[in-house]
XYZ file of C-alpha atoms in Angstrom:
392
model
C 60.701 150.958 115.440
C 61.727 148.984 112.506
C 60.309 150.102 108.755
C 58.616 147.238 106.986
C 58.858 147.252 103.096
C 55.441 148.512 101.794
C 53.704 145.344 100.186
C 51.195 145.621 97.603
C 48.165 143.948 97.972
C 47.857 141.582 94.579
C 44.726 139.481 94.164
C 45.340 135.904 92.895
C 45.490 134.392 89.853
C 44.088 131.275 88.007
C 46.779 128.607 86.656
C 47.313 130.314 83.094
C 46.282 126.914 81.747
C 44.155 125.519 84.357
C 40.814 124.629 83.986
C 39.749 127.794 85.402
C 41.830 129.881 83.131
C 39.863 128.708 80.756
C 36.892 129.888 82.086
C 37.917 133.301 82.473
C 39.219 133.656 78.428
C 35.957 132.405 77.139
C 34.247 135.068 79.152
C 36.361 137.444 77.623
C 36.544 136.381 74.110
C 32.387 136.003 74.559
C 31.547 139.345 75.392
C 32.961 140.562 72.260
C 30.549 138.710 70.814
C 27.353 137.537 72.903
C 24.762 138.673 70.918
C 25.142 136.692 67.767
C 24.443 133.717 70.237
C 21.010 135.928 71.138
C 20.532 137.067 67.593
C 16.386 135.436 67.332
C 16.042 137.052 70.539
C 17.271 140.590 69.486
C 15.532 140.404 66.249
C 12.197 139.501 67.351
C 12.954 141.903 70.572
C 13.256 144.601 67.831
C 10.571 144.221 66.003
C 8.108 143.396 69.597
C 9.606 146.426 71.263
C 10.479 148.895 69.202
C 8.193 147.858 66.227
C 10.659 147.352 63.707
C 10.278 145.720 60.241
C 11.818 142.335 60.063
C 13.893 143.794 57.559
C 15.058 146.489 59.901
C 15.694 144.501 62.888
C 18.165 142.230 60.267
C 20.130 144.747 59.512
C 20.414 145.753 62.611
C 21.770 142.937 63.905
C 23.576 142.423 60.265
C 25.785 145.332 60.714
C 26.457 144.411 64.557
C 28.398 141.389 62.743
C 29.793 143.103 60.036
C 31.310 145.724 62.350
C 32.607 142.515 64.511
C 34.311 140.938 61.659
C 36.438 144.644 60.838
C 37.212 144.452 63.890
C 38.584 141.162 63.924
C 40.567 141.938 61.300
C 42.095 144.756 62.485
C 43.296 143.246 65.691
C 45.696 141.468 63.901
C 47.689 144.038 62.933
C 48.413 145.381 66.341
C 47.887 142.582 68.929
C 51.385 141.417 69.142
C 52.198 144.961 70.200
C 49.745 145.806 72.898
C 49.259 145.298 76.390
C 46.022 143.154 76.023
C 44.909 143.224 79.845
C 44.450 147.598 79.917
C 43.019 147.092 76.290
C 40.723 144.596 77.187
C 39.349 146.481 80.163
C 39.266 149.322 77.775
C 37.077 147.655 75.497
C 34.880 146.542 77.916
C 34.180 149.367 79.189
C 33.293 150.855 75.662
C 31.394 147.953 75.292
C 28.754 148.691 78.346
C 28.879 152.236 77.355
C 27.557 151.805 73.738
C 25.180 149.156 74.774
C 23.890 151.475 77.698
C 23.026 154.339 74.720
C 21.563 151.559 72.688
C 18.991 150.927 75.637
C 17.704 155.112 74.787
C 17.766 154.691 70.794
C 14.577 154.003 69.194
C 15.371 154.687 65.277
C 16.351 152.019 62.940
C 18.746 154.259 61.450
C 20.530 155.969 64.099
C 20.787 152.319 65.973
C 22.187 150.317 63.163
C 25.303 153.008 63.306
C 25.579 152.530 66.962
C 25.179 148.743 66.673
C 27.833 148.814 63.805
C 30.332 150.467 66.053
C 29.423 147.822 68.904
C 30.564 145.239 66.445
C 34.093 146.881 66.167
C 35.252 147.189 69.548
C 33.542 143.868 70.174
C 35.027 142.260 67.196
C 38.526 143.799 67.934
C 38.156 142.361 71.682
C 37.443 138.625 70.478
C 40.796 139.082 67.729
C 42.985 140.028 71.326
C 40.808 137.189 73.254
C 41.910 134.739 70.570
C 45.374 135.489 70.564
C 45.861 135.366 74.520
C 44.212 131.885 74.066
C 46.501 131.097 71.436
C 49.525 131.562 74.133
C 48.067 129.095 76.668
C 49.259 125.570 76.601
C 46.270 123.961 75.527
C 44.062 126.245 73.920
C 42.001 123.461 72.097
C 40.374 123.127 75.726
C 40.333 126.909 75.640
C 37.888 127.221 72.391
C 35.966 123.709 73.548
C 35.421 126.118 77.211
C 34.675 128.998 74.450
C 31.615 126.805 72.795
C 30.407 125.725 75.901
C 29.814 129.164 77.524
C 27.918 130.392 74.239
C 25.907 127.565 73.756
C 24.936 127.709 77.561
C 24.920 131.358 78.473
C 23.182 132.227 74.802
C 20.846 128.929 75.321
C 19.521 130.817 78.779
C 19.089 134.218 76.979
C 16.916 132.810 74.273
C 15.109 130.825 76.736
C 14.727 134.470 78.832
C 14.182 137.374 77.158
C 11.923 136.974 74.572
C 9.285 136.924 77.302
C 10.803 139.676 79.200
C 11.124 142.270 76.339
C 7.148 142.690 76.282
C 7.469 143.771 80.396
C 10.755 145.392 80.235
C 10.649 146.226 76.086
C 13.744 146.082 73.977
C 16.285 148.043 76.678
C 16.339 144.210 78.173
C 18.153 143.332 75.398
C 21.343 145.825 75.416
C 21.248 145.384 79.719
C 21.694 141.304 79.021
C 24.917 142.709 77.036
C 26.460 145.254 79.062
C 25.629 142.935 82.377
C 28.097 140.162 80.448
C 30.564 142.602 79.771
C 30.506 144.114 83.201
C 31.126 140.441 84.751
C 33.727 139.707 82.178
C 35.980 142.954 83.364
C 35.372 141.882 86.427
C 37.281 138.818 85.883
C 40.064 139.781 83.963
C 42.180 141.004 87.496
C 42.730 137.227 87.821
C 43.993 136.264 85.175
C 47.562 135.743 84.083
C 49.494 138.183 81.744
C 50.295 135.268 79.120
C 53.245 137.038 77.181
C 53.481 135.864 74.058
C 55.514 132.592 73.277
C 58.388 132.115 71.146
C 57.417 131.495 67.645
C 58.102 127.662 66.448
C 60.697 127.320 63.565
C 59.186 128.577 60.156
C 58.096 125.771 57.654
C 60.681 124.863 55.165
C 59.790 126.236 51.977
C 59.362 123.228 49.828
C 56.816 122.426 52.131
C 55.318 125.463 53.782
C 53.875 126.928 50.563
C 49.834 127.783 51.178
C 47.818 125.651 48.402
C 45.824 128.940 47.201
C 43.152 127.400 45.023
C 41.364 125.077 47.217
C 42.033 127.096 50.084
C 39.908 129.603 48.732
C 37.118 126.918 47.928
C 37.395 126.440 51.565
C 37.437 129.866 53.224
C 33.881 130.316 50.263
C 32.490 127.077 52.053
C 33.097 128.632 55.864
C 31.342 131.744 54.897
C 28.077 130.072 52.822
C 27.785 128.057 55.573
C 27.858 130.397 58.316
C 25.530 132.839 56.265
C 23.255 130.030 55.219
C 22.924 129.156 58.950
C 22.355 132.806 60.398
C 19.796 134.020 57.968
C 17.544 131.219 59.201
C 18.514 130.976 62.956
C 17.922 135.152 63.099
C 14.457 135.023 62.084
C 13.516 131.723 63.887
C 11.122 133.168 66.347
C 9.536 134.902 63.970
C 9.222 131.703 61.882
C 7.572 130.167 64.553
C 5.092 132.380 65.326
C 4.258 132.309 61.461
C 3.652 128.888 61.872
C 1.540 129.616 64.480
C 3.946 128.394 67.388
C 3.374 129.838 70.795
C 6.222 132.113 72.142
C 7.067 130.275 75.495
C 7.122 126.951 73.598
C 9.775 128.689 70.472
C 11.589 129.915 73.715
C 12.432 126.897 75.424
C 12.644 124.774 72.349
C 16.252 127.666 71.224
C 16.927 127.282 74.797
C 17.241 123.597 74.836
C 18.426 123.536 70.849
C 21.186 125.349 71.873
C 22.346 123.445 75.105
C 21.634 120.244 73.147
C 24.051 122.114 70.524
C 27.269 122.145 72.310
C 27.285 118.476 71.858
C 28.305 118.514 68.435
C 31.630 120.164 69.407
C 31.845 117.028 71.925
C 31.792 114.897 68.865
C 34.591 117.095 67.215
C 37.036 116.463 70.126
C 35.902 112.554 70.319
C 35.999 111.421 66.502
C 39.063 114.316 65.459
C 40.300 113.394 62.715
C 40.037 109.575 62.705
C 38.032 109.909 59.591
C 39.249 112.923 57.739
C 37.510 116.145 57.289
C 35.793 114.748 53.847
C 33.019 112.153 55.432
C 32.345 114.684 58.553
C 31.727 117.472 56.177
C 29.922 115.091 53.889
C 27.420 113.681 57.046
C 26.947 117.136 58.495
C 25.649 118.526 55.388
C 23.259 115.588 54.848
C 22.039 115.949 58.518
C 21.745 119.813 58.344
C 20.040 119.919 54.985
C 17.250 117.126 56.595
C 17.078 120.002 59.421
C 16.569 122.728 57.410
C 14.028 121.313 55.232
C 12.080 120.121 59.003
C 11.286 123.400 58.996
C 9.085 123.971 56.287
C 6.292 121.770 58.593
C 7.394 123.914 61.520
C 3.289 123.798 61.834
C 4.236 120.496 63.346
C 5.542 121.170 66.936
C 7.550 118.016 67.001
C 9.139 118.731 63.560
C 10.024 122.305 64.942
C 12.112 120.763 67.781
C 13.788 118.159 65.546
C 14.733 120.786 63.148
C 16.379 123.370 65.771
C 17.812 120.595 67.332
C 19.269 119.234 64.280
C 20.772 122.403 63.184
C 21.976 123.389 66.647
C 24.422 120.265 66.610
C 25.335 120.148 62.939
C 26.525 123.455 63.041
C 28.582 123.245 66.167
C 29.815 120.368 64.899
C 30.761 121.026 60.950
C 32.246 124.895 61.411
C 35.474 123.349 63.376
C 36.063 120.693 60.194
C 35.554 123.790 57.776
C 37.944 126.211 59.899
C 41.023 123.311 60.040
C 40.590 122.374 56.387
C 41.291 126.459 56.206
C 44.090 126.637 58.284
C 45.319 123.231 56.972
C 46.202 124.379 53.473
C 48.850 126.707 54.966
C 51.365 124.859 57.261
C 51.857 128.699 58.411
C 48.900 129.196 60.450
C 48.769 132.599 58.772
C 44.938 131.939 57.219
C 43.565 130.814 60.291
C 42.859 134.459 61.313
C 41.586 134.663 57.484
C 39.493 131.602 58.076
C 37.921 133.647 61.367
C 37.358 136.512 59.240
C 35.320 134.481 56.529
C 33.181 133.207 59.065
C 31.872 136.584 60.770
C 31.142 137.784 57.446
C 29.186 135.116 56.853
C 27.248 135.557 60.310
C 26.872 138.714 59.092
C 25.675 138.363 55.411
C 23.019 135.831 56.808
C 20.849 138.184 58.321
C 20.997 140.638 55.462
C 20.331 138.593 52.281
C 17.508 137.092 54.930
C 16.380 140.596 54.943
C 16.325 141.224 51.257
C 14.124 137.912 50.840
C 12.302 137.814 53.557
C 9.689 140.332 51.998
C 8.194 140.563 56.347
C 6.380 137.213 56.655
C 7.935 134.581 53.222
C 9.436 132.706 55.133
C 9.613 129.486 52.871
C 11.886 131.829 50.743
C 13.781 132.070 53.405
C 14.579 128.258 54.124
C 15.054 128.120 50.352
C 17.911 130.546 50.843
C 19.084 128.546 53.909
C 19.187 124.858 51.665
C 20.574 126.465 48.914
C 23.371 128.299 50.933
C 24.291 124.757 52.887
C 24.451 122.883 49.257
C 26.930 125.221 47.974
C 28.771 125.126 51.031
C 29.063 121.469 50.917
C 29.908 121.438 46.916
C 32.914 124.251 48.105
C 34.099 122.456 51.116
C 34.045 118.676 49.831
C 36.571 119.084 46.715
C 39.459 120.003 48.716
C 38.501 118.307 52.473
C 38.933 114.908 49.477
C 42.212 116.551 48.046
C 43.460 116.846 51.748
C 42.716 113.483 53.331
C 44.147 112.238 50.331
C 47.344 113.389 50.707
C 47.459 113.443 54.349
């Protein structure tokens, strides 16, 4: 009797830049960050389940982002040194574990700590997601796949549990969470390892040095415009019903907003830079200011669609001009992590000056905060998106 060499049984694993691939790294880099693509759905959950303030149930979610952006931040200290695949899981797993307590908290208080927390291991696990996707081969595909799993997946969670929270109350809503992460660990076996590449030749100097003053007009622009957005798109359901909207009709009308949505990063990829950054920018503004101001007659069920829908595309399709007119003003690539950074805080801000203004039920004020946040933005973002195509 002959010995055989012990072989280890080793499931497979996707083409590191396959289509698939793809797949499996948005998962990841979602989970980190799912609920800001539920955010109207845990709000209004809040304040339907638990009977929070509208004020309470912002800042709830508020810190959730703020704690993701931290996070963020501090992943790119150390990801270059870590084994991502065993931190990853790691994070996961803390992940399920803090949304699992969430499901038993019913204090404002005590669950804004908790939720802040969340935020940091979730917002440390999208920094490590970004960077793996930053190995692959293509990973413009890779962030396209990224948009298109949280427009879709965050489309059918506004679509679902708004209506389930008043059978199932506001647990639903941390389940919905830890049930992503759980798949998303599950998927990481297959994946590839995707050391990291060697680093291209640095820019010369003459060249390479980052253009400081209207990058920071740009990186102000990113984060009025992300802030703008989210203090209007957190309280949306709640708008609605104000208006007098029923809550199966604001329900499927995110749902479909949202799905309808991912087109506008379509239209990124197709038009690119054919026209530079400065009419794109320019348009998108125009469009999402028209949106924004729709829903002042949100009395008007039609107008409520158009302005959701509106919004939904504008701002999937202006964030990617503001990000590369960031992370074009240093030939580096060193601010593009910045440029990320800007932009959480901004999804975070949104919900909190929304819940300083908000005062429970004004919410005209609030779309006055949204228009004015969006015309700043654009006076920010259009000085130096002219300077750039300019000299490009």
């Amino acid at each position: 009797m002959t010995d055989q060499p012990h072989r280890r049984f080793a499931l497979p694993k996707a083409a590191p830049d396959g289509l698939v691939a793809s797949v499996l790294l948005a998962f990841i880099a979602t989970a980190g960050l799912f609920y800001v693509n539920i955010m109207p759905a845990l709000v209004s959950g809040l304040q339907d389940g638990l009977g929070f303030s509208a004020r309470s149930a912002g800042l709830v979610g508020s810190l959730n982002v703020y704690g993701a952006a931290l996070g963020a931040l501090a992943a790119v200290f150390v990801v270059a040194r870590i084994s991502w695949k065993p931190v990853a899981f790691g994070l996961l797993l803390a992940l399920i574990a803090t949304d699992l307590v969430s499901t038993q908290l019913t204090t404002a208080g005590v669950l804004m700590i908790v939720r802040f927390l969340h935020g940091l291991i979730g917002g440390f696990l999208v920094g490590v997601g970004f960077a793996v996707i930053a190995r692959t081969a293509a990973p413009d595909r890779t962030f396209g796949m990224l948009l298109v799993v949280q427009f879709g997946l965050g489309g059918l969670g506004l679509l679902l549990l708004p209506g389930l929270v008043p059978t199932f109350g506001t647990p639903v809503l941390f389940l919905s969470l830890a049930a992503f992460s759980v798949a998303a660990a599950l998927m990481l076996p297959f994946l590839a390892d995707y050391a990291p590449r060697p680093r291209p030749a640095p820019v010369a100097q003459a060249g390479g040095l980052v253009r400081w003053a209207p990058l920071a007009s740009a990186l102000v622009a990113v984060f009025l415009f992300q802030a703008a957005n989210m203090a209007l798109s957190a309280y949306v359901i709640g708008l609605g019903r104000f208006y007098g909207l029923s809550g199966p009709f604001i329900s499927s009308t995110l749902a479909a907003a949202n799905w309808i949505g991912a087109l506008g990063s379509v239209l990124v990829v197709v038009i690119g830079l054919r026209w530079g950054r400065f009419w794109p920018i320019l348009i998108g503004a125009l469009v999402t200011l028209a949106g924004t101001l729709a829903f002042l007659r949100s009395d008007l069920p039609v107008l409520f669609v158009v302005a959701n829908v509106l919004t939904a595309v504008v701002w999937a399709f202006v964030i990617p001009y503001l990000l590369g007119l960031c992370a074009a003003f240093d030939p580096g690539g060193r601010i593009a992590t910045l440029a990320g950074f800007f932009s959480k805080l901004g999804l975070a801000s949104g919900p909190a000056l929304g819940a300083v203004l908000l005062a429970e039920t004004h919410f005209p004020r609030l779309v006055a905060l949204a228009l004015t946040g969006l015309c700043l933005s654009a006076a920010f973002a259009l000085a130096p998106a002219r300077q750039l195509d300019r000299t490009s």
